[in-house]
PDB file of C-alpha atoms in Angstrom:
ATOM      1  CA  GLU A  18       0.000   0.000   0.000  1.00 87.00           C
ATOM      2  CA  ASP A  19       1.318   3.455  -0.920  1.00 91.00           C
ATOM      3  CA  LYS A  20       2.247   5.561   2.078  1.00 95.00           C
ATOM      4  CA  VAL A  21       3.044   9.267   2.543  1.00 97.00           C
ATOM      5  CA  VAL A  22       4.133  10.590   5.942  1.00 97.00           C
ATOM      6  CA  GLN A  23       4.462  14.253   6.848  1.00 97.00           C
ATOM      7  CA  SER A  24       6.174  15.821   9.818  1.00 96.00           C
ATOM      8  CA  PRO A  25       5.714  17.644  12.012  1.00 97.00           C
ATOM      9  CA  LEU A  26       1.945  17.296  12.328  1.00 96.00           C
ATOM     10  CA  SER A  27       1.683  20.870  13.545  1.00 97.00           C
ATOM     11  CA  LEU A  28       3.970  23.822  14.056  1.00 96.00           C
ATOM     12  CA  VAL A  29       3.632  27.265  15.618  1.00 97.00           C
ATOM     13  CA  VAL A  30       6.209  29.898  14.660  1.00 97.00           C
ATOM     14  CA  HIS A  31       6.631  33.653  14.912  1.00 97.00           C
ATOM     15  CA  GLU A  32       6.319  35.903  11.914  1.00 97.00           C
ATOM     16  CA  GLY A  33       9.693  36.177  10.207  1.00 97.00           C
ATOM     17  CA  ASP A  34      10.854  32.687  11.145  1.00 97.00           C
ATOM     18  CA  THR A  35      11.956  30.104   8.580  1.00 97.00           C
ATOM     19  CA  VAL A  36      10.229  26.723   8.607  1.00 98.00           C
ATOM     20  CA  THR A  37      10.969  23.365   7.035  1.00 98.00           C
ATOM     21  CA  LEU A  38       8.211  20.846   6.421  1.00 98.00           C
ATOM     22  CA  ASN A  39       9.027  17.219   5.716  1.00 98.00           C
ATOM     23  CA  CYS A  40       7.448  14.569   3.539  1.00 98.00           C
ATOM     24  CA  SER A  41       8.622  10.972   3.169  1.00 97.00           C
ATOM     25  CA  TYR A  42       7.042   8.307   0.999  1.00 97.00           C
ATOM     26  CA  GLU A  43       6.945   4.630   0.184  1.00 96.00           C
ATOM     27  CA  VAL A  44       5.067   4.042  -3.057  1.00 93.00           C
ATOM     28  CA  THR A  45       5.052   1.855  -6.124  1.00 90.00           C
ATOM     29  CA  ASN A  46       5.671   3.411  -9.528  1.00 89.00           C
ATOM     30  CA  PHE A  47       6.530   6.944  -8.411  1.00 92.00           C
ATOM     31  CA  ARG A  48       5.886   9.664 -10.981  1.00 91.00           C
ATOM     32  CA  SER A  49       5.954  12.971  -9.095  1.00 92.00           C
ATOM     33  CA  LEU A  50       5.551  14.649  -5.715  1.00 95.00           C
ATOM     34  CA  LEU A  51       3.255  17.605  -5.205  1.00 95.00           C
ATOM     35  CA  TRP A  52       2.800  20.191  -2.471  1.00 97.00           C
ATOM     36  CA  TYR A  53      -0.523  21.886  -1.824  1.00 96.00           C
ATOM     37  CA  LYS A  54      -1.587  24.644   0.594  1.00 97.00           C
ATOM     38  CA  GLN A  55      -4.999  24.218   2.192  1.00 95.00           C
ATOM     39  CA  GLU A  56      -6.657  27.045   4.070  1.00 90.00           C
ATOM     40  CA  LYS A  57     -10.381  26.901   4.782  1.00 79.00           C
ATOM     41  CA  LYS A  58     -11.175  25.724   1.319  1.00 71.00           C
ATOM     42  CA  ALA A  59      -9.686  23.840  -1.571  1.00 86.00           C
ATOM     43  CA  PRO A  60      -6.063  22.716  -1.674  1.00 92.00           C
ATOM     44  CA  THR A  61      -4.159  25.113  -3.917  1.00 93.00           C
ATOM     45  CA  PHE A  62      -1.241  23.829  -5.951  1.00 93.00           C
ATOM     46  CA  LEU A  63       2.264  24.948  -4.964  1.00 96.00           C
ATOM     47  CA  PHE A  64       4.865  22.717  -6.611  1.00 93.00           C
ATOM     48  CA  MET A  65       5.336  19.555  -8.600  1.00 93.00           C
ATOM     49  CA  LEU A  66       8.698  17.786  -8.290  1.00 94.00           C
ATOM     50  CA  THR A  67       9.821  15.018 -10.570  1.00 91.00           C
ATOM     51  CA  SER A  68      13.629  15.094 -10.473  1.00 86.00           C
ATOM     52  CA  SER A  69      16.016  14.765  -7.561  1.00 87.00           C
ATOM     53  CA  GLY A  70      18.084  17.716  -6.448  1.00 86.00           C
ATOM     54  CA  ILE A  71      16.392  20.389  -8.520  1.00 88.00           C
ATOM     55  CA  GLU A  72      14.950  23.103  -6.326  1.00 91.00           C
ATOM     56  CA  LYS A  73      11.627  24.635  -7.234  1.00 94.00           C
ATOM     57  CA  LYS A  74      11.112  28.176  -5.969  1.00 95.00           C
ATOM     58  CA  SER A  75       8.210  30.571  -5.790  1.00 95.00           C
ATOM     59  CA  GLY A  76       8.747  33.736  -3.794  1.00 96.00           C
ATOM     60  CA  ARG A  77       9.493  32.761  -0.200  1.00 97.00           C
ATOM     61  CA  LEU A  78       8.615  29.105  -0.776  1.00 97.00           C
ATOM     62  CA  SER A  79      10.975  26.483  -2.110  1.00 97.00           C
ATOM     63  CA  SER A  80      10.988  22.714  -2.335  1.00 97.00           C
ATOM     64  CA  ILE A  81      13.362  19.925  -3.262  1.00 96.00           C
ATOM     65  CA  LEU A  82      13.037  16.195  -3.825  1.00 95.00           C
ATOM     66  CA  ASP A  83      15.425  13.356  -2.955  1.00 94.00           C
ATOM     67  CA  LYS A  84      14.373  10.253  -4.885  1.00 90.00           C
ATOM     68  CA  LYS A  85      17.133   8.132  -3.388  1.00 92.00           C
ATOM     69  CA  GLU A  86      16.120   8.771   0.211  1.00 92.00           C
ATOM     70  CA  LEU A  87      12.411   9.080  -0.723  1.00 95.00           C
ATOM     71  CA  PHE A  88      11.638  12.444   0.798  1.00 95.00           C
ATOM     72  CA  SER A  89      10.940  16.057   0.042  1.00 97.00           C
ATOM     73  CA  ILE A  90      11.105  19.272   2.039  1.00 97.00           C
ATOM     74  CA  LEU A  91       9.153  22.482   1.735  1.00 98.00           C
ATOM     75  CA  ASN A  92      10.865  25.604   3.039  1.00 98.00           C
ATOM     76  CA  ILE A  93       9.156  28.859   3.841  1.00 98.00           C
ATOM     77  CA  THR A  94      11.389  31.824   4.668  1.00 97.00           C
ATOM     78  CA  ALA A  95      10.362  35.063   6.407  1.00 97.00           C
ATOM     79  CA  THR A  96       6.986  33.577   7.327  1.00 97.00           C
ATOM     80  CA  GLN A  97       3.891  35.768   7.386  1.00 97.00           C
ATOM     81  CA  THR A  98       0.520  35.273   9.074  1.00 96.00           C
ATOM     82  CA  GLY A  99      -0.935  34.580   5.636  1.00 95.00           C
ATOM     83  CA  ASP A 100       1.203  31.446   5.469  1.00 97.00           C
ATOM     84  CA  SER A 101      -0.922  29.897   8.216  1.00 97.00           C
ATOM     85  CA  ALA A 102      -2.536  26.843   6.637  1.00 97.00           C
ATOM     86  CA  ILE A 103      -2.305  23.089   6.299  1.00 96.00           C
ATOM     87  CA  TYR A 104       0.422  22.023   3.891  1.00 98.00           C
ATOM     88  CA  LEU A 105      -0.318  18.772   2.110  1.00 97.00           C
ATOM     89  CA  CYS A 106       2.210  16.541   0.405  1.00 97.00           C
ATOM     90  CA  ALA A 107       0.973  14.104  -2.235  1.00 96.00           C
ATOM     91  CA  VAL A 108       2.695  11.520  -4.397  1.00 95.00           C
ATOM     92  CA  SER A 109       1.514  10.703  -7.899  1.00 91.00           C
ATOM     93  CA  THR A 110       1.879   7.121  -9.050  1.00 88.00           C
ATOM     94  CA  GLY A 111       1.261   5.281 -12.276  1.00 83.00           C
ATOM     95  CA  THR A 112       0.192   6.645 -15.618  1.00 76.00           C
ATOM     96  CA  ALA A 113      -3.206   7.587 -14.213  1.00 77.00           C
ATOM     97  CA  SER A 114      -1.608  10.184 -11.889  1.00 79.00           C
ATOM     98  CA  LYS A 115      -3.224   8.703  -8.789  1.00 85.00           C
ATOM     99  CA  LEU A 116      -2.484  10.915  -5.768  1.00 90.00           C
ATOM    100  CA  THR A 117      -1.798   9.572  -2.289  1.00 94.00           C
ATOM    101  CA  PHE A 118      -1.810  12.324   0.321  1.00 95.00           C
ATOM    102  CA  GLY A 119      -0.130  12.658   3.675  1.00 96.00           C
ATOM    103  CA  THR A 120      -2.102  13.879   6.672  1.00 96.00           C
ATOM    104  CA  GLY A 121      -0.686  17.364   6.312  1.00 96.00           C
ATOM    105  CA  THR A 122       1.306  19.765   8.498  1.00 97.00           C
ATOM    106  CA  ARG A 123      -0.715  22.474  10.205  1.00 97.00           C
ATOM    107  CA  LEU A 124       1.357  25.671  10.293  1.00 98.00           C
ATOM    108  CA  GLN A 125       0.364  28.602  12.452  1.00 97.00           C
ATOM    109  CA  VAL A 126       2.308  31.859  12.148  1.00 97.00           C
ATOM    110  CA  THR A 127       1.829  34.277  15.053  1.00 96.00           C
ATOM    111  CA  LEU A 128       2.683  37.955  15.360  1.00 92.00           C
TER     112      LEU A 128
ATOM    113  CA  GLU B  19      -9.881  30.591 -16.536  1.00 61.00           C
ATOM    114  CA  ALA B  20     -12.696  29.420 -14.283  1.00 77.00           C
ATOM    115  CA  GLY B  21     -11.747  26.891 -11.640  1.00 91.00           C
ATOM    116  CA  VAL B  22     -13.446  23.700 -10.528  1.00 95.00           C
ATOM    117  CA  ALA B  23     -16.999  24.382  -9.378  1.00 95.00           C
ATOM    118  CA  GLN B  24     -18.822  22.367  -6.734  1.00 96.00           C
ATOM    119  CA  SER B  25     -22.230  22.548  -5.115  1.00 95.00           C
ATOM    120  CA  PRO B  26     -23.609  22.645  -2.571  1.00 96.00           C
ATOM    121  CA  ARG B  27     -20.922  24.088  -0.293  1.00 95.00           C
ATOM    122  CA  TYR B  28     -22.506  22.704   2.853  1.00 96.00           C
ATOM    123  CA  LYS B  29     -25.016  19.947   3.541  1.00 97.00           C
ATOM    124  CA  ILE B  30     -26.472  18.600   6.770  1.00 97.00           C
ATOM    125  CA  ILE B  31     -28.512  15.400   6.669  1.00 97.00           C
ATOM    126  CA  GLU B  32     -29.717  12.703   9.012  1.00 97.00           C
ATOM    127  CA  LYS B  33     -28.193   9.219   8.846  1.00 95.00           C
ATOM    128  CA  ARG B  34     -29.860   6.895   6.351  1.00 96.00           C
ATOM    129  CA  GLN B  35     -30.852   9.836   4.131  1.00 97.00           C
ATOM    130  CA  SER B  36     -29.402  10.283   0.670  1.00 97.00           C
ATOM    131  CA  VAL B  37     -27.337  13.182  -0.668  1.00 97.00           C
ATOM    132  CA  ALA B  38     -25.807  14.208  -3.987  1.00 97.00           C
ATOM    133  CA  PHE B  39     -22.888  16.465  -4.831  1.00 97.00           C
ATOM    134  CA  TRP B  40     -22.182  18.112  -8.157  1.00 97.00           C
ATOM    135  CA  CYS B  41     -18.878  19.044  -9.788  1.00 97.00           C
ATOM    136  CA  ASN B  42     -18.004  20.943 -12.936  1.00 96.00           C
ATOM    137  CA  PRO B  43     -14.315  20.652 -13.858  1.00 95.00           C
ATOM    138  CA  ILE B  44     -12.052  23.176 -15.518  1.00 94.00           C
ATOM    139  CA  SER B  45     -13.033  23.510 -19.168  1.00 93.00           C
ATOM    140  CA  GLY B  46     -11.228  21.008 -21.355  1.00 91.00           C
ATOM    141  CA  HIS B  47     -10.010  18.827 -18.497  1.00 92.00           C
ATOM    142  CA  ALA B  48     -10.483  15.177 -19.370  1.00 91.00           C
ATOM    143  CA  THR B  49      -9.783  13.720 -15.932  1.00 93.00           C
ATOM    144  CA  LEU B  50     -12.026  14.231 -12.916  1.00 95.00           C
ATOM    145  CA  TYR B  51     -11.474  13.002  -9.364  1.00 95.00           C
ATOM    146  CA  TRP B  52     -13.617  12.766  -6.238  1.00 97.00           C
ATOM    147  CA  TYR B  53     -11.869  12.779  -2.862  1.00 96.00           C
ATOM    148  CA  GLN B  54     -13.111  12.353   0.688  1.00 97.00           C
ATOM    149  CA  GLN B  55     -11.286  14.362   3.366  1.00 95.00           C
ATOM    150  CA  ILE B  56     -12.096  13.458   6.959  1.00 94.00           C
ATOM    151  CA  LEU B  57     -11.128  16.037   9.579  1.00 91.00           C
ATOM    152  CA  GLY B  58      -7.447  15.802  10.430  1.00 89.00           C
ATOM    153  CA  GLN B  59      -6.594  13.600   7.452  1.00 92.00           C
ATOM    154  CA  GLY B  60      -5.398  14.124   3.922  1.00 92.00           C
ATOM    155  CA  PRO B  61      -7.793  13.685   0.998  1.00 94.00           C
ATOM    156  CA  LYS B  62      -8.491  10.082  -0.017  1.00 94.00           C
ATOM    157  CA  LEU B  63      -9.325   9.262  -3.630  1.00 94.00           C
ATOM    158  CA  LEU B  64     -12.793   7.785  -4.084  1.00 96.00           C
ATOM    159  CA  ILE B  65     -13.077   7.626  -7.860  1.00 96.00           C
ATOM    160  CA  GLN B  66     -11.261   8.844 -10.970  1.00 94.00           C
ATOM    161  CA  PHE B  67     -12.833   9.389 -14.393  1.00 94.00           C
ATOM    162  CA  GLN B  68     -11.076   9.781 -17.728  1.00 91.00           C
ATOM    163  CA  ASN B  69     -13.707  11.452 -19.914  1.00 89.00           C
ATOM    164  CA  ASN B  70     -16.813   9.419 -19.049  1.00 85.00           C
ATOM    165  CA  GLY B  71     -15.015   6.179 -18.164  1.00 91.00           C
ATOM    166  CA  VAL B  72     -13.952   5.039 -14.688  1.00 93.00           C
ATOM    167  CA  VAL B  73     -10.171   4.679 -14.260  1.00 91.00           C
ATOM    168  CA  ASP B  74     -10.042   3.834 -10.547  1.00 91.00           C
ATOM    169  CA  ASP B  75     -12.845   3.263  -8.055  1.00 94.00           C
ATOM    170  CA  SER B  76     -11.035   0.817  -5.804  1.00 91.00           C
ATOM    171  CA  GLN B  77     -11.640   2.911  -2.667  1.00 92.00           C
ATOM    172  CA  LEU B  78     -15.259   3.788  -3.369  1.00 95.00           C
ATOM    173  CA  PRO B  79     -17.674   2.075  -0.917  1.00 94.00           C
ATOM    174  CA  LYS B  80     -19.889   0.809  -3.680  1.00 94.00           C
ATOM    175  CA  ASP B  81     -22.648  -0.437  -1.406  1.00 95.00           C
ATOM    176  CA  ARG B  82     -23.584   3.174  -0.633  1.00 97.00           C
ATOM    177  CA  PHE B  83     -21.585   5.488  -2.902  1.00 97.00           C
ATOM    178  CA  SER B  84     -22.079   5.972  -6.624  1.00 97.00           C
ATOM    179  CA  ALA B  85     -20.709   8.457  -9.128  1.00 97.00           C
ATOM    180  CA  GLU B  86     -21.278   9.234 -12.759  1.00 95.00           C
ATOM    181  CA  ARG B  87     -19.908  11.482 -15.479  1.00 94.00           C
ATOM    182  CA  LEU B  88     -22.285  10.733 -18.283  1.00 80.00           C
ATOM    183  CA  LYS B  89     -21.238  13.316 -20.874  1.00 85.00           C
ATOM    184  CA  GLY B  90     -17.583  13.467 -19.904  1.00 83.00           C
ATOM    185  CA  VAL B  91     -17.903  16.938 -18.381  1.00 91.00           C
ATOM    186  CA  ASP B  92     -19.647  17.463 -15.047  1.00 94.00           C
ATOM    187  CA  SER B  93     -20.074  14.740 -12.472  1.00 97.00           C
ATOM    188  CA  THR B  94     -22.346  13.724  -9.605  1.00 97.00           C
ATOM    189  CA  LEU B  95     -21.387  11.807  -6.459  1.00 98.00           C
ATOM    190  CA  LYS B  96     -24.207  10.232  -4.462  1.00 98.00           C
ATOM    191  CA  ILE B  97     -24.373   8.650  -1.032  1.00 97.00           C
ATOM    192  CA  GLN B  98     -27.351   6.456  -0.185  1.00 96.00           C
ATOM    193  CA  PRO B  99     -27.900   5.743   2.652  1.00 96.00           C
ATOM    194  CA  ALA B 100     -25.536   8.023   4.568  1.00 96.00           C
ATOM    195  CA  LYS B 101     -23.762   6.926   7.735  1.00 96.00           C
ATOM    196  CA  LEU B 102     -22.293   9.027  10.527  1.00 97.00           C
ATOM    197  CA  GLU B 103     -18.766   8.198   9.350  1.00 96.00           C
ATOM    198  CA  ASP B 104     -19.480   9.810   5.972  1.00 97.00           C
ATOM    199  CA  SER B 105     -19.182  13.242   7.602  1.00 97.00           C
ATOM    200  CA  ALA B 106     -16.304  14.813   5.701  1.00 96.00           C
ATOM    201  CA  VAL B 107     -15.402  17.331   3.028  1.00 96.00           C
ATOM    202  CA  TYR B 108     -15.928  15.978  -0.479  1.00 97.00           C
ATOM    203  CA  LEU B 109     -13.442  17.489  -2.904  1.00 97.00           C
ATOM    204  CA  CYS B 110     -13.614  17.383  -6.653  1.00 97.00           C
ATOM    205  CA  ALA B 111     -10.478  17.887  -8.731  1.00 95.00           C
ATOM    206  CA  SER B 112      -9.679  17.925 -12.414  1.00 94.00           C
ATOM    207  CA  SER B 113      -6.609  17.654 -14.589  1.00 92.00           C
ATOM    208  CA  SER B 114      -5.897  17.904 -18.281  1.00 88.00           C
ATOM    209  CA  GLY B 115      -5.278  14.188 -18.651  1.00 78.00           C
ATOM    210  CA  ILE B 116      -2.630  14.915 -21.261  1.00 73.00           C
ATOM    211  CA  VAL B 117       0.649  14.210 -19.463  1.00 71.00           C
ATOM    212  CA  ALA B 118       0.543  10.684 -18.108  1.00 65.00           C
ATOM    213  CA  GLY B 119       1.798  10.433 -14.537  1.00 66.00           C
ATOM    214  CA  THR B 120       2.700  14.094 -14.044  1.00 74.00           C
ATOM    215  CA  ASP B 121      -0.656  15.729 -14.426  1.00 80.00           C
ATOM    216  CA  THR B 122      -1.402  18.557 -11.967  1.00 88.00           C
ATOM    217  CA  GLN B 123      -4.761  18.263 -10.227  1.00 91.00           C
ATOM    218  CA  TYR B 124      -6.717  21.427  -9.438  1.00 92.00           C
ATOM    219  CA  PHE B 125      -9.281  21.298  -6.655  1.00 94.00           C
ATOM    220  CA  GLY B 126     -12.720  22.774  -6.194  1.00 95.00           C
ATOM    221  CA  PRO B 127     -13.896  24.428  -2.947  1.00 94.00           C
ATOM    222  CA  GLY B 128     -15.416  21.199  -1.622  1.00 95.00           C
ATOM    223  CA  THR B 129     -18.728  20.242  -0.041  1.00 96.00           C
ATOM    224  CA  ARG B 130     -18.764  19.897   3.725  1.00 96.00           C
ATOM    225  CA  LEU B 131     -21.159  17.084   4.660  1.00 97.00           C
ATOM    226  CA  THR B 132     -22.403  16.611   8.213  1.00 97.00           C
ATOM    227  CA  VAL B 133     -24.386  13.464   8.971  1.00 97.00           C
ATOM    228  CA  LEU B 134     -26.394  13.605  12.227  1.00 96.00           C
TER     229      LEU B 134
END
């Protein structure tokens, strides 16, 4: 059975801090790893990673994949209160792009 | 570009009643997914359609859940009869279906179902 594990489960930081969220996986027929941000509504797409060692960056967010050690990290620098959300990691397998999600990391950024 | 549309946004029903959710994917997207997200968990795939055909429904509780996408565009997910453990957010997602294995899924706002 495909498995995706995220850590920590929750995190409280002060505005301006840097955070690192972790995602490890054990799946069959890996195709890609995706990060989503979920506030009160739909998960919104952040990154898709397919190759090891190539960092994807968008503003203060960045992510990298290690296909040998089967994990990914999501970094957020200079956090803001608007970054407060649940961050979901998902792994896509097979040609049908089936997604298996982790339970998410709940990030709270305080003033 | 309009996103994935879902309705209703909220639904409260009694156990053993039936309920239906509707989803309209992003225009031109061939693949449509229904997920169930229980509080504190990540979304779990219930069913995946490619156009109007089912690709994967291995985690759909078929004794009570059904879904259709008759014209290959919008889709309906039904629960009959509902149980207390069906309380969850039901998310619909769509993707282009063009790039096998690395297709980005875009999610709708979800329907929050409460079963009393």
